[in-house]
mmCIF file of C-alpha atoms (C1' of nucleotides) and ligand atoms in Angstrom:
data_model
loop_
_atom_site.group_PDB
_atom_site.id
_atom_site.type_symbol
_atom_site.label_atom_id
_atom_site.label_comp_id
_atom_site.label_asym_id
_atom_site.label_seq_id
_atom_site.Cartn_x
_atom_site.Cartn_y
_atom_site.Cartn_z
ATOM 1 C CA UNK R 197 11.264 137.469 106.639
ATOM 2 C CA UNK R 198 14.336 135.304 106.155
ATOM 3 C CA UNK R 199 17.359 136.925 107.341
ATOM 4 C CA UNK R 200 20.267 134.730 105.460
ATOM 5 C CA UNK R 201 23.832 135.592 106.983
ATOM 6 C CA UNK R 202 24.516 137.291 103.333
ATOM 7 C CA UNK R 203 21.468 139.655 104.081
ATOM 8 C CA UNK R 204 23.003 140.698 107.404
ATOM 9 C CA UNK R 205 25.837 141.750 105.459
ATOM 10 C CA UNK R 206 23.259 144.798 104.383
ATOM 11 C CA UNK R 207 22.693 145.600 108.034
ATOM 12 C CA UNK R 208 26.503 145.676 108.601
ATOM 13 C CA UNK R 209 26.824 147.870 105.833
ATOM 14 C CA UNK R 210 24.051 150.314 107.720
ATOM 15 C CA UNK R 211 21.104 149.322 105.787
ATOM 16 C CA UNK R 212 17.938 148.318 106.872
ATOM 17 C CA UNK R 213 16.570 144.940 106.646
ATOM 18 C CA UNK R 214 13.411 145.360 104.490
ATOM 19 C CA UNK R 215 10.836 142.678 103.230
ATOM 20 C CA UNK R 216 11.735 144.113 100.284
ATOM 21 C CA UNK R 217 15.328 143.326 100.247
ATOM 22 C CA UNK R 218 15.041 139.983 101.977
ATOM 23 C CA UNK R 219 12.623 139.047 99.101
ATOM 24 C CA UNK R 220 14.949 140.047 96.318
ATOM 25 C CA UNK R 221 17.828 137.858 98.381
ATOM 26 C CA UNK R 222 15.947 134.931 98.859
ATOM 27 C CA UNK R 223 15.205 134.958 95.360
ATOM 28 C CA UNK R 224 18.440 135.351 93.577
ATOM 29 C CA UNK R 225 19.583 132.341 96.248
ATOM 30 C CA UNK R 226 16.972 130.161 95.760
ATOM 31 C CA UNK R 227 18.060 130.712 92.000
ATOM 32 C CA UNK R 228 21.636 129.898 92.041
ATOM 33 C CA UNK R 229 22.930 130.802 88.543
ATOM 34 C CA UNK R 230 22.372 133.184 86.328
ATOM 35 C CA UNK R 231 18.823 135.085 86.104
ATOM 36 C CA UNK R 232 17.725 137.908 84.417
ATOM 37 C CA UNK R 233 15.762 141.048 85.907
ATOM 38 C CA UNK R 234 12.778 140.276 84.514
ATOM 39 C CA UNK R 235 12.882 136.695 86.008
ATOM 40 C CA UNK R 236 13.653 138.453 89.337
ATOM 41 C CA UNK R 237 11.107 140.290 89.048
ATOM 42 C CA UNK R 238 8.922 137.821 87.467
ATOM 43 C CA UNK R 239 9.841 135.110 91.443
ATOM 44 C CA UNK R 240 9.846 138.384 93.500
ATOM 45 C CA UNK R 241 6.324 139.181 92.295
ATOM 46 C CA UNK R 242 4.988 135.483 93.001
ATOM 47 C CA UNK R 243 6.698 135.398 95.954
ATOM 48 C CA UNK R 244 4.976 138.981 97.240
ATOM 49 C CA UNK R 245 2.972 140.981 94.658
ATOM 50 C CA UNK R 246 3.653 143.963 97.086
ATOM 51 C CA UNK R 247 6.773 144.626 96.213
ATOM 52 C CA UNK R 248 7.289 146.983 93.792
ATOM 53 C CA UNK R 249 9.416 147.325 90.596
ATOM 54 C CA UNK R 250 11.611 150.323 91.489
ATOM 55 C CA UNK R 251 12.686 148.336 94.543
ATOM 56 C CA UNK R 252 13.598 145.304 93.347
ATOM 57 C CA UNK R 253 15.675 147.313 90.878
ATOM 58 C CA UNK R 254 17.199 149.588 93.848
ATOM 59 C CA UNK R 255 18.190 146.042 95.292
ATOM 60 C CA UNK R 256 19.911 144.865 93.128
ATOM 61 C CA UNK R 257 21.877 148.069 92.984
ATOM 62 C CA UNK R 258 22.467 147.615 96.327
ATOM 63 C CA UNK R 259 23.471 144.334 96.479
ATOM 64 C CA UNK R 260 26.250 144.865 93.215
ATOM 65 C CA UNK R 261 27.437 147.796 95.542
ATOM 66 C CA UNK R 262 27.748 145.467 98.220
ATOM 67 C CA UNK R 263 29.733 142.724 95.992
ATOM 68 C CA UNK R 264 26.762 140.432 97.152
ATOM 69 C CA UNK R 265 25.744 139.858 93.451
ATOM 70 C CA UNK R 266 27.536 140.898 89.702
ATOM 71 C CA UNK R 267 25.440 141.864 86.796
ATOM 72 C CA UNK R 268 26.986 140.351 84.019
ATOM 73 C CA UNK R 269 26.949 140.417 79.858
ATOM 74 C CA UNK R 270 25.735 137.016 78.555
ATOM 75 C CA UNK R 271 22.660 136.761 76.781
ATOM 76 C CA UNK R 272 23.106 138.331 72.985
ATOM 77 C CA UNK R 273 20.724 140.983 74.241
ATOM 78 C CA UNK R 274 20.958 144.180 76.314
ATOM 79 C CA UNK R 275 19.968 142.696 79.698
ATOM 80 C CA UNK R 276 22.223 141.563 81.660
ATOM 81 C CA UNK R 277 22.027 138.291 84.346
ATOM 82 C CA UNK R 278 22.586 138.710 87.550
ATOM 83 C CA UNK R 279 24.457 136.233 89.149
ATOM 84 C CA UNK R 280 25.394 135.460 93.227
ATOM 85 C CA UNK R 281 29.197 135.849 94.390
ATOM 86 C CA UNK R 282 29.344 132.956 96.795
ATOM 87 C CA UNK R 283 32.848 133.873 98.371
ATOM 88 C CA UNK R 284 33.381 136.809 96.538
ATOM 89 C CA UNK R 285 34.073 135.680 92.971
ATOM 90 C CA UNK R 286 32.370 133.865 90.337
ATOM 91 C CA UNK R 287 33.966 132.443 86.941
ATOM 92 C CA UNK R 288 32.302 131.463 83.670
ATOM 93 C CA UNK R 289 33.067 130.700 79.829
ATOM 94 C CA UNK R 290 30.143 132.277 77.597
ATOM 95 C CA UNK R 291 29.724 131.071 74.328
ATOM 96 C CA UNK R 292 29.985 133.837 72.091
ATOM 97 C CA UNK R 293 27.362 132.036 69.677
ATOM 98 C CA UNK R 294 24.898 130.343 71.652
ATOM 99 C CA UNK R 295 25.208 132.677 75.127
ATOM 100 C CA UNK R 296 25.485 129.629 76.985
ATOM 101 C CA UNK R 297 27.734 129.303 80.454
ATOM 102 C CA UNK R 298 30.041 127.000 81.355
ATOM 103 C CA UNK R 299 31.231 127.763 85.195
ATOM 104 C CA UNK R 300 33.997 126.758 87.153
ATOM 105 C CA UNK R 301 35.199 127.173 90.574
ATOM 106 C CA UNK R 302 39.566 127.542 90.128
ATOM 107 C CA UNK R 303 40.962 130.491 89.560
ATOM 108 C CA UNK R 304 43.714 131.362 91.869
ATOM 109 C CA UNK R 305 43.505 135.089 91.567
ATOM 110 C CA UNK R 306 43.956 135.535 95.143
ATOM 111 C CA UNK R 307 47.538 136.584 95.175
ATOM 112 C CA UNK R 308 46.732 139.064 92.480
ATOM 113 C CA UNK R 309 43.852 140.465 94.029
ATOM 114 C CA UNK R 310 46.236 141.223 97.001
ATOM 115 C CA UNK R 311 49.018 142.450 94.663
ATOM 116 C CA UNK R 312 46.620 144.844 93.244
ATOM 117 C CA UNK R 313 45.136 146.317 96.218
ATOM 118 C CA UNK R 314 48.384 147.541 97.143
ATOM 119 C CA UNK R 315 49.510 148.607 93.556
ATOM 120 C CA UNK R 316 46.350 150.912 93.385
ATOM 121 C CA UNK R 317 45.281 151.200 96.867
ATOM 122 C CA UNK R 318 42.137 149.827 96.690
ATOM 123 C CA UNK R 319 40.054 147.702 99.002
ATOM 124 C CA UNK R 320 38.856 144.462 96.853
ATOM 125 C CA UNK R 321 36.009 142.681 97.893
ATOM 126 C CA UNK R 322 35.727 140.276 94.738
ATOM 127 C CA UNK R 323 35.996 139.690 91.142
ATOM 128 C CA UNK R 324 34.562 138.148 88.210
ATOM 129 C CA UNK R 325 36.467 136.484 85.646
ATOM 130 C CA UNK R 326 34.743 135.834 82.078
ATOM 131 C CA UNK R 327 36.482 133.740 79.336
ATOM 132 C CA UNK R 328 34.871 133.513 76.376
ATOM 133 C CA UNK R 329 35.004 131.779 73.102
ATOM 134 C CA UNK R 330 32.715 128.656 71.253
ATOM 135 C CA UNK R 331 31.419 125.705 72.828
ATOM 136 C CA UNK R 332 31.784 122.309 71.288
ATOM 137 C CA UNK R 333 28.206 122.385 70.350
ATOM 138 C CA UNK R 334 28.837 125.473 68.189
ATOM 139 C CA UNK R 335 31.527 124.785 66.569
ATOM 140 C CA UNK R 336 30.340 121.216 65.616
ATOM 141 C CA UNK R 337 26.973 122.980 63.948
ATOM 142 C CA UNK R 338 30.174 125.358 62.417
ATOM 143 C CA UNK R 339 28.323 128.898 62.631
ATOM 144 C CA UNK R 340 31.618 130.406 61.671
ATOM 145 C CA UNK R 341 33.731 128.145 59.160
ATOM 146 C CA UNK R 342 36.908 130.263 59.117
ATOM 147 C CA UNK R 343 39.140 127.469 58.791
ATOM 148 C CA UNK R 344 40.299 125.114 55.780
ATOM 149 C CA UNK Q 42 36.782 153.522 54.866
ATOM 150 C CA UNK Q 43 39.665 152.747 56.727
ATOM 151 C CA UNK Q 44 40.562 149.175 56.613
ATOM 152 C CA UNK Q 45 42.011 148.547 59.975
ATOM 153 C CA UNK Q 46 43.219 144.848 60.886
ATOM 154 C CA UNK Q 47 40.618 144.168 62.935
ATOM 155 C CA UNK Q 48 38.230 144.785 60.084
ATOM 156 C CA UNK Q 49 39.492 142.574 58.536
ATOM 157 C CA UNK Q 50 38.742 140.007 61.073
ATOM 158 C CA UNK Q 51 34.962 140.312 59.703
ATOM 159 C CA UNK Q 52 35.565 139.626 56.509
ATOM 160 C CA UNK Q 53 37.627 136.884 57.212
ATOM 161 C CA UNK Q 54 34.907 135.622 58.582
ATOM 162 C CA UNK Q 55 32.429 135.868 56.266
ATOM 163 C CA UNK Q 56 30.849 139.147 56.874
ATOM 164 C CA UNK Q 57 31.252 141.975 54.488
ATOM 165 C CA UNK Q 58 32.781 145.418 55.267
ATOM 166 C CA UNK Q 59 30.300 147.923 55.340
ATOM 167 C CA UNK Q 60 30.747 152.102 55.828
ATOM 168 C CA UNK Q 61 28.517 151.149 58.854
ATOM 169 C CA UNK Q 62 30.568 148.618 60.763
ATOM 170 C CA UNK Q 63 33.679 150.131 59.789
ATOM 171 C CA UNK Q 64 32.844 153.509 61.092
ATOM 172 C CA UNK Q 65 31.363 151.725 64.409
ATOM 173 C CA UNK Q 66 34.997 149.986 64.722
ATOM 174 C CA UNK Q 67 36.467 153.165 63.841
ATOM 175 C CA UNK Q 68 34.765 155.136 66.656
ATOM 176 C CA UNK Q 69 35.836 152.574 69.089
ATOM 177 C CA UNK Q 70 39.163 152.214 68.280
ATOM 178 C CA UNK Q 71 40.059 155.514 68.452
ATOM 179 C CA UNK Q 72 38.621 156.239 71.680
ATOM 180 C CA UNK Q 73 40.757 153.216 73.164
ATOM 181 C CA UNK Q 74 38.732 153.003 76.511
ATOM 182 C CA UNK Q 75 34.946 152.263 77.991
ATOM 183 C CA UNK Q 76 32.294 153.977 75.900
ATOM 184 C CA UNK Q 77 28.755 153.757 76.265
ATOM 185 C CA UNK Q 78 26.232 152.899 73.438
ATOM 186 C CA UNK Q 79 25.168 156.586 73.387
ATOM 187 C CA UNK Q 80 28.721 158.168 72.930
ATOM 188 C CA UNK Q 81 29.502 155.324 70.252
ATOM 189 C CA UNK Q 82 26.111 156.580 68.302
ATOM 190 C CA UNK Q 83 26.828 159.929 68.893
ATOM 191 C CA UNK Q 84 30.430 160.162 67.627
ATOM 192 C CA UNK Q 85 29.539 157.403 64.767
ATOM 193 C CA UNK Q 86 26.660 159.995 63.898
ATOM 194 C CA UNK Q 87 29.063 163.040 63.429
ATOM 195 C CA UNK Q 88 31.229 161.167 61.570
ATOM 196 C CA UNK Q 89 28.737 160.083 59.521
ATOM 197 C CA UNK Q 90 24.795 160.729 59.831
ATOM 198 C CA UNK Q 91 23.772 158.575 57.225
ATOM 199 C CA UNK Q 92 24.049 155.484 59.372
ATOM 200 C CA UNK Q 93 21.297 154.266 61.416
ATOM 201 C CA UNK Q 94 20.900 153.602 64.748
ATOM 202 C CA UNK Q 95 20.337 149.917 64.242
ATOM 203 C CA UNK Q 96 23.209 149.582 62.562
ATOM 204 C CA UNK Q 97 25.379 150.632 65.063
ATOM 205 C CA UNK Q 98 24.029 147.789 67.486
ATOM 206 C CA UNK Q 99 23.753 145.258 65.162
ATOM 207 C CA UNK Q 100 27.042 146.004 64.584
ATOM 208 C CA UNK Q 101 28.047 146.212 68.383
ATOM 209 C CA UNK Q 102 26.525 142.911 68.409
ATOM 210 C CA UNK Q 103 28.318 141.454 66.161
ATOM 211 C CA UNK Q 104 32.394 142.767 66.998
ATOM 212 C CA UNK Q 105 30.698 140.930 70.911
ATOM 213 C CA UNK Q 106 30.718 137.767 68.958
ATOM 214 C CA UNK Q 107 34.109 137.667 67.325
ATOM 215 C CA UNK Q 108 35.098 138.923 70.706
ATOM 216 C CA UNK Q 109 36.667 142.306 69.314
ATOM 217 C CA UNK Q 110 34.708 144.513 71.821
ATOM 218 C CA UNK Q 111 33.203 143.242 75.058
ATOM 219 C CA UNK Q 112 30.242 144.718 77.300
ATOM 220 C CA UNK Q 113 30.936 145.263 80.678
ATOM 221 C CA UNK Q 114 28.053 146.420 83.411
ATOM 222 C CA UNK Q 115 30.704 148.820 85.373
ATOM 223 C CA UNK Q 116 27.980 151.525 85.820
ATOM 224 C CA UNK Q 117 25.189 149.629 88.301
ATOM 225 C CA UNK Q 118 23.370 147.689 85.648
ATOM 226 C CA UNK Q 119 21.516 150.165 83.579
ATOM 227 C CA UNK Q 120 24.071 150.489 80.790
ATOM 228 C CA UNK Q 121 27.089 148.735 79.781
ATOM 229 C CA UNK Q 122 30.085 149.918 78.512
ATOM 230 C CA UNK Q 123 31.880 148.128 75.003
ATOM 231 C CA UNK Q 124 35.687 147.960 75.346
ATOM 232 C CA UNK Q 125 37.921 146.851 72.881
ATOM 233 C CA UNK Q 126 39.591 143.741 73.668
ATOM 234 C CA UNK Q 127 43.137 144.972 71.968
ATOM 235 C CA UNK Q 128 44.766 141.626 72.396
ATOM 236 C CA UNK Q 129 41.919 139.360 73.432
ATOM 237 C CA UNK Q 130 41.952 140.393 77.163
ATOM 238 C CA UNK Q 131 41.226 143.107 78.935
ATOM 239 C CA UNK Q 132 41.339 144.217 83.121
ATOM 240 C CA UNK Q 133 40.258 146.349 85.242
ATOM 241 C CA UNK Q 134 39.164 147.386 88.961
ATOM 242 C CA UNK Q 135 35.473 148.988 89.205
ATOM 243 C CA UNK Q 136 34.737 150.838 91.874
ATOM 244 C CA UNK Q 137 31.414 149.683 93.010
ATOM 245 C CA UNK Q 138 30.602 153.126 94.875
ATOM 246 C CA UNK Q 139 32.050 155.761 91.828
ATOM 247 C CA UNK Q 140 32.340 153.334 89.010
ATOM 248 C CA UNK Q 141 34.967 154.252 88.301
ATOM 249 C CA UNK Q 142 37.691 151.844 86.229
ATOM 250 C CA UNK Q 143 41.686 151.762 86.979
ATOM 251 C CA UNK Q 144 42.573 149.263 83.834
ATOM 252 C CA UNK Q 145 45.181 146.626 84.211
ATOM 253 C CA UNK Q 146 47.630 144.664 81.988
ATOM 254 C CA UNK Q 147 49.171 141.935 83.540
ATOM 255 C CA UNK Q 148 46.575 138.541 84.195
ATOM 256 C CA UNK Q 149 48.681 135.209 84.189
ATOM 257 C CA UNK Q 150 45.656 133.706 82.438
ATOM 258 C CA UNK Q 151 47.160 132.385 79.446
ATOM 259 C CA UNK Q 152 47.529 128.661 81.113
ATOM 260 C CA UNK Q 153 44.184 128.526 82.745
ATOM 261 C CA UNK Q 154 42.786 128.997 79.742
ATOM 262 C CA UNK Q 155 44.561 126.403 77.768
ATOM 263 C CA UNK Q 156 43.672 123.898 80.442
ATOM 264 C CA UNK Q 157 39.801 125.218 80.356
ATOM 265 C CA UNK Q 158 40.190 124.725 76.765
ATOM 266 C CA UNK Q 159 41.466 121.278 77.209
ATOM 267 C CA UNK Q 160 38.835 120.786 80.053
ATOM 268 C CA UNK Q 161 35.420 121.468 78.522
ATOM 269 C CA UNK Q 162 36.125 121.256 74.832
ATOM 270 C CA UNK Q 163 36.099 124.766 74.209
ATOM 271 C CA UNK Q 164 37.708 127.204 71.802
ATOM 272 C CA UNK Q 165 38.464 130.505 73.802
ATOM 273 C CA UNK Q 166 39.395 133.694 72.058
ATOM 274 C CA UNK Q 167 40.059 135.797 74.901
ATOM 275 C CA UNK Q 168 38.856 136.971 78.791
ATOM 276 C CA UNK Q 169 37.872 139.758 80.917
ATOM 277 C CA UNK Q 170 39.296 139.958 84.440
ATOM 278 C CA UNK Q 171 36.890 142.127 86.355
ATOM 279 C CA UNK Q 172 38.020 142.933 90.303
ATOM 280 C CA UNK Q 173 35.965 145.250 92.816
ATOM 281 C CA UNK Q 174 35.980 146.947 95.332
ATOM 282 C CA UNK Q 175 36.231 150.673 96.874
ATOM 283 C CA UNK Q 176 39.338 152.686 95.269
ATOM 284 C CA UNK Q 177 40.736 155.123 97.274
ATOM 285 C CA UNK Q 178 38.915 158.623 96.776
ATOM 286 C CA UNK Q 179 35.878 156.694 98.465
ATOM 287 C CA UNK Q 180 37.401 154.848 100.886
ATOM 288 C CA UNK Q 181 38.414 158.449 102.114
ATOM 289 C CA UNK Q 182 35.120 159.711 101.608
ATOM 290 C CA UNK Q 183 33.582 157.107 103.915
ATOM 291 C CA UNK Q 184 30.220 156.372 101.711
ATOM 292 C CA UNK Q 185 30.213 153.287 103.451
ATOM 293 C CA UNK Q 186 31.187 153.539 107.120
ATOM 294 C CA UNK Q 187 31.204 150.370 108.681
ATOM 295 C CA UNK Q 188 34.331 150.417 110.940
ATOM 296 C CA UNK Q 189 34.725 151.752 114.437
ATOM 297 C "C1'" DA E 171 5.213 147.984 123.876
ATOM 298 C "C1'" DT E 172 5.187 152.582 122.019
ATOM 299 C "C1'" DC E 173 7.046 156.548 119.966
ATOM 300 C "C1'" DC E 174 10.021 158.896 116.693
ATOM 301 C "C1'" DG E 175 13.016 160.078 112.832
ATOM 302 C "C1'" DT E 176 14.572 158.717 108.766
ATOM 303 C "C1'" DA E 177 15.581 155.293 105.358
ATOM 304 C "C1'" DT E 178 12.948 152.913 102.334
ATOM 305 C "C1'" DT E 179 8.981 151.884 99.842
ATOM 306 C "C1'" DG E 180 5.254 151.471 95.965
ATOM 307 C "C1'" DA E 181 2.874 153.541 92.207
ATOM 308 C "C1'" DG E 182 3.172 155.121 88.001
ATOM 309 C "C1'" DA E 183 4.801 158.492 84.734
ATOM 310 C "C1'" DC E 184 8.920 158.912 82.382
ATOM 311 C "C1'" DA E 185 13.450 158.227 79.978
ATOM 312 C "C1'" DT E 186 16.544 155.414 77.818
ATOM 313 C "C1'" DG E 187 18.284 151.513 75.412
ATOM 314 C "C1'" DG E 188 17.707 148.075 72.166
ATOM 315 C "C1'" DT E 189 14.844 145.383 68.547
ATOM 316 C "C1'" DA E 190 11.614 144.032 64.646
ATOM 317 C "C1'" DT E 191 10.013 144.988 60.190
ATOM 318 C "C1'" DC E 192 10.632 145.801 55.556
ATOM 319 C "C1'" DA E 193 11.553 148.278 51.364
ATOM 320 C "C1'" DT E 194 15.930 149.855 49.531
ATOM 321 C "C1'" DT E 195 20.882 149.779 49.055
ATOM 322 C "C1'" DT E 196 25.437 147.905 48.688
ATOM 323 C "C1'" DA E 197 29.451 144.721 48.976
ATOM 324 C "C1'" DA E 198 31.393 140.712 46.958
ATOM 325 C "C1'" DC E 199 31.948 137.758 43.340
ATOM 326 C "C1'" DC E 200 31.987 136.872 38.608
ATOM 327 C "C1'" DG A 101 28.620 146.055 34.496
ATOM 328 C "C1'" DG A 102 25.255 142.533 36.306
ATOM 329 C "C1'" DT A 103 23.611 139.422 39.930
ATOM 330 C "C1'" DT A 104 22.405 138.167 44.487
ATOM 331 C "C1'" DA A 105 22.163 137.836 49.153
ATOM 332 C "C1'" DA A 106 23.680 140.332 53.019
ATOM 333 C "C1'" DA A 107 23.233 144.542 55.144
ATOM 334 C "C1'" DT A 108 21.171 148.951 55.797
ATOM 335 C "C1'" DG A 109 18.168 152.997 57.525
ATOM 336 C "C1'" DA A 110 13.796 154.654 59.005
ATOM 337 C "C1'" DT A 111 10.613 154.174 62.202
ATOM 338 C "C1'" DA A 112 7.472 152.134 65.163
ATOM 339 C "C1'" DC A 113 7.758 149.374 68.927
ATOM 340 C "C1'" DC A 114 8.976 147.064 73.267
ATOM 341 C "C1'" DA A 115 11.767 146.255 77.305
ATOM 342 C "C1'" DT A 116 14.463 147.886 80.924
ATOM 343 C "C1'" DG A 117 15.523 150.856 84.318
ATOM 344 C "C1'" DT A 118 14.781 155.684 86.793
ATOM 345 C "C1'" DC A 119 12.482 159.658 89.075
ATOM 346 C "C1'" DT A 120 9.288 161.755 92.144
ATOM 347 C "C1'" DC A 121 6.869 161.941 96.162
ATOM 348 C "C1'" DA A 122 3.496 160.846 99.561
ATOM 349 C "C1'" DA A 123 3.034 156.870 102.531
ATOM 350 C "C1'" DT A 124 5.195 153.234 105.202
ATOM 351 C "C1'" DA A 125 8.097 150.530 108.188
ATOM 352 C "C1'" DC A 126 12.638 149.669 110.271
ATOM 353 C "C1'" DG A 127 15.547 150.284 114.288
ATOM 354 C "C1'" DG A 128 16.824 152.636 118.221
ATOM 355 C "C1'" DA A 129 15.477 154.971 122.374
ATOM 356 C "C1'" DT A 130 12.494 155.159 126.149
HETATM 357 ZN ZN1 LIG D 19 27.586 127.461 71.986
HETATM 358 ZN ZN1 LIG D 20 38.155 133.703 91.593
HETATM 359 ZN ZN1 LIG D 21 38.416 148.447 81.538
HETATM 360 ZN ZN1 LIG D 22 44.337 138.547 80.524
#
DNA sequence: ATCCGTATTGAGACATGGTATCATTTAACC
DNA sequence: GGTTAAATGATACCATGTCTCAATACGGAT
């Protein structure tokens, strides 16, 4: 088992360190981007047919509780990807027509994040910021001609 | 059917107003808040039982691409919730141990998105600004105690 | 190293959420 | 009112996530 420094942050928390939950980890950072649960479970099963469904699905619970990962909206259908929160936040544009993502690093929400903690007394831990809207590609093909 | 603005929006772009989708919009705009997919069908059934359950999605579906309503995953990752994006944005804190929401106005976004625009060649009809954390009521109740 | 108590697990039935198909209906345009 | 393509509703279907519970394994104590 692989203990990354992000999986010790489940041990912190009080939980144990399980095959199970270092498997999920290692997969999702391995990864780096957006996956969906069925590709997690799709690696996780490679990786260690052992590990059952209902786990892998209790980890990644865990690990959006923990502010470790962020399920997210960006495929047209009902699933949503998963994606890691490096430092605590992750930023994307998702085109509304094609459900590709564009990420970027900036966003300089700190001093709001800090402003809002003490508005609402809250302990924040990260955030995800989503803009969305069409991608050059899609509006070249013009899906939706609503102009001229 | 009630012809609200935002109806509109779909025919101006090239869809037709149906009882369906303007029911669906209906629903949601009158609730003003998070619902999920089974409260929209439910209340878009009593108001009117002739419309199908695959309407209803397609529909959700499509007010996600002109970026009228947005998914969000504030409940784990089983189910999202569709909010209405009133002016193109929308905010809140989830609470990653009650999921609960406290909803926010205020962003600052409005140049980082021009300059994303300018950026990646984009054309960006609105955002969601998603912070969490542990809100108050469960920082109290010390689910997580990993201090002292 | 071994023992113990409890959190966690895996299997699989189950529930829920969303989609595909297709004959029928309806909005939009004239 | 007539035409036509988009949209619909019913329903069967599939995918995604959850529950239960006996079995297992982690972590701390010895
Ligand atoms: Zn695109
Ligand atoms: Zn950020
Ligand atoms: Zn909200
Ligand atoms: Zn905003």
């Amino acid at each position: 088992m692989i203990i990354s420094p992000r999986l010790e942050r489940l041990r912190d928390a009080g939980y144990k360190l399980t095959t199970a939950r270092a498997t999920v980890l290692g997969v999702i950072e391995t990864h780096e981007g957006h996956m969906t649960s069925a590709e997690i479970l799709d690696e996780v099963s490679k990786r260690d047919s052992s590990i059952g469904r209902a786990s892998v699905f209790r980890t990644l619970d865990l690990l959006t509780r923990l502010a470790i990962i962020r399920p997210t909206y960006t495929s047209g259908s009902a699933t949503p990807t998963y994606v890691l929160m490096p430092d605590g936040h992750h930023h994307h544009i998702v085109c509304v027509q094609c459900h590709q993502t564009i990420e970027f690093e900036d966003c300089g929400l700190g001093v709001l994040s800090e402003r809002l903690e003490a508005e609402f007394g809250v302990k924040l831990t990260g955030h995800l910021l989503e803009f969305y809207g069409v991608c050059g590609d899609c509006s070249e093909a013009g899906v939706v001609d609503d102009e001229g």
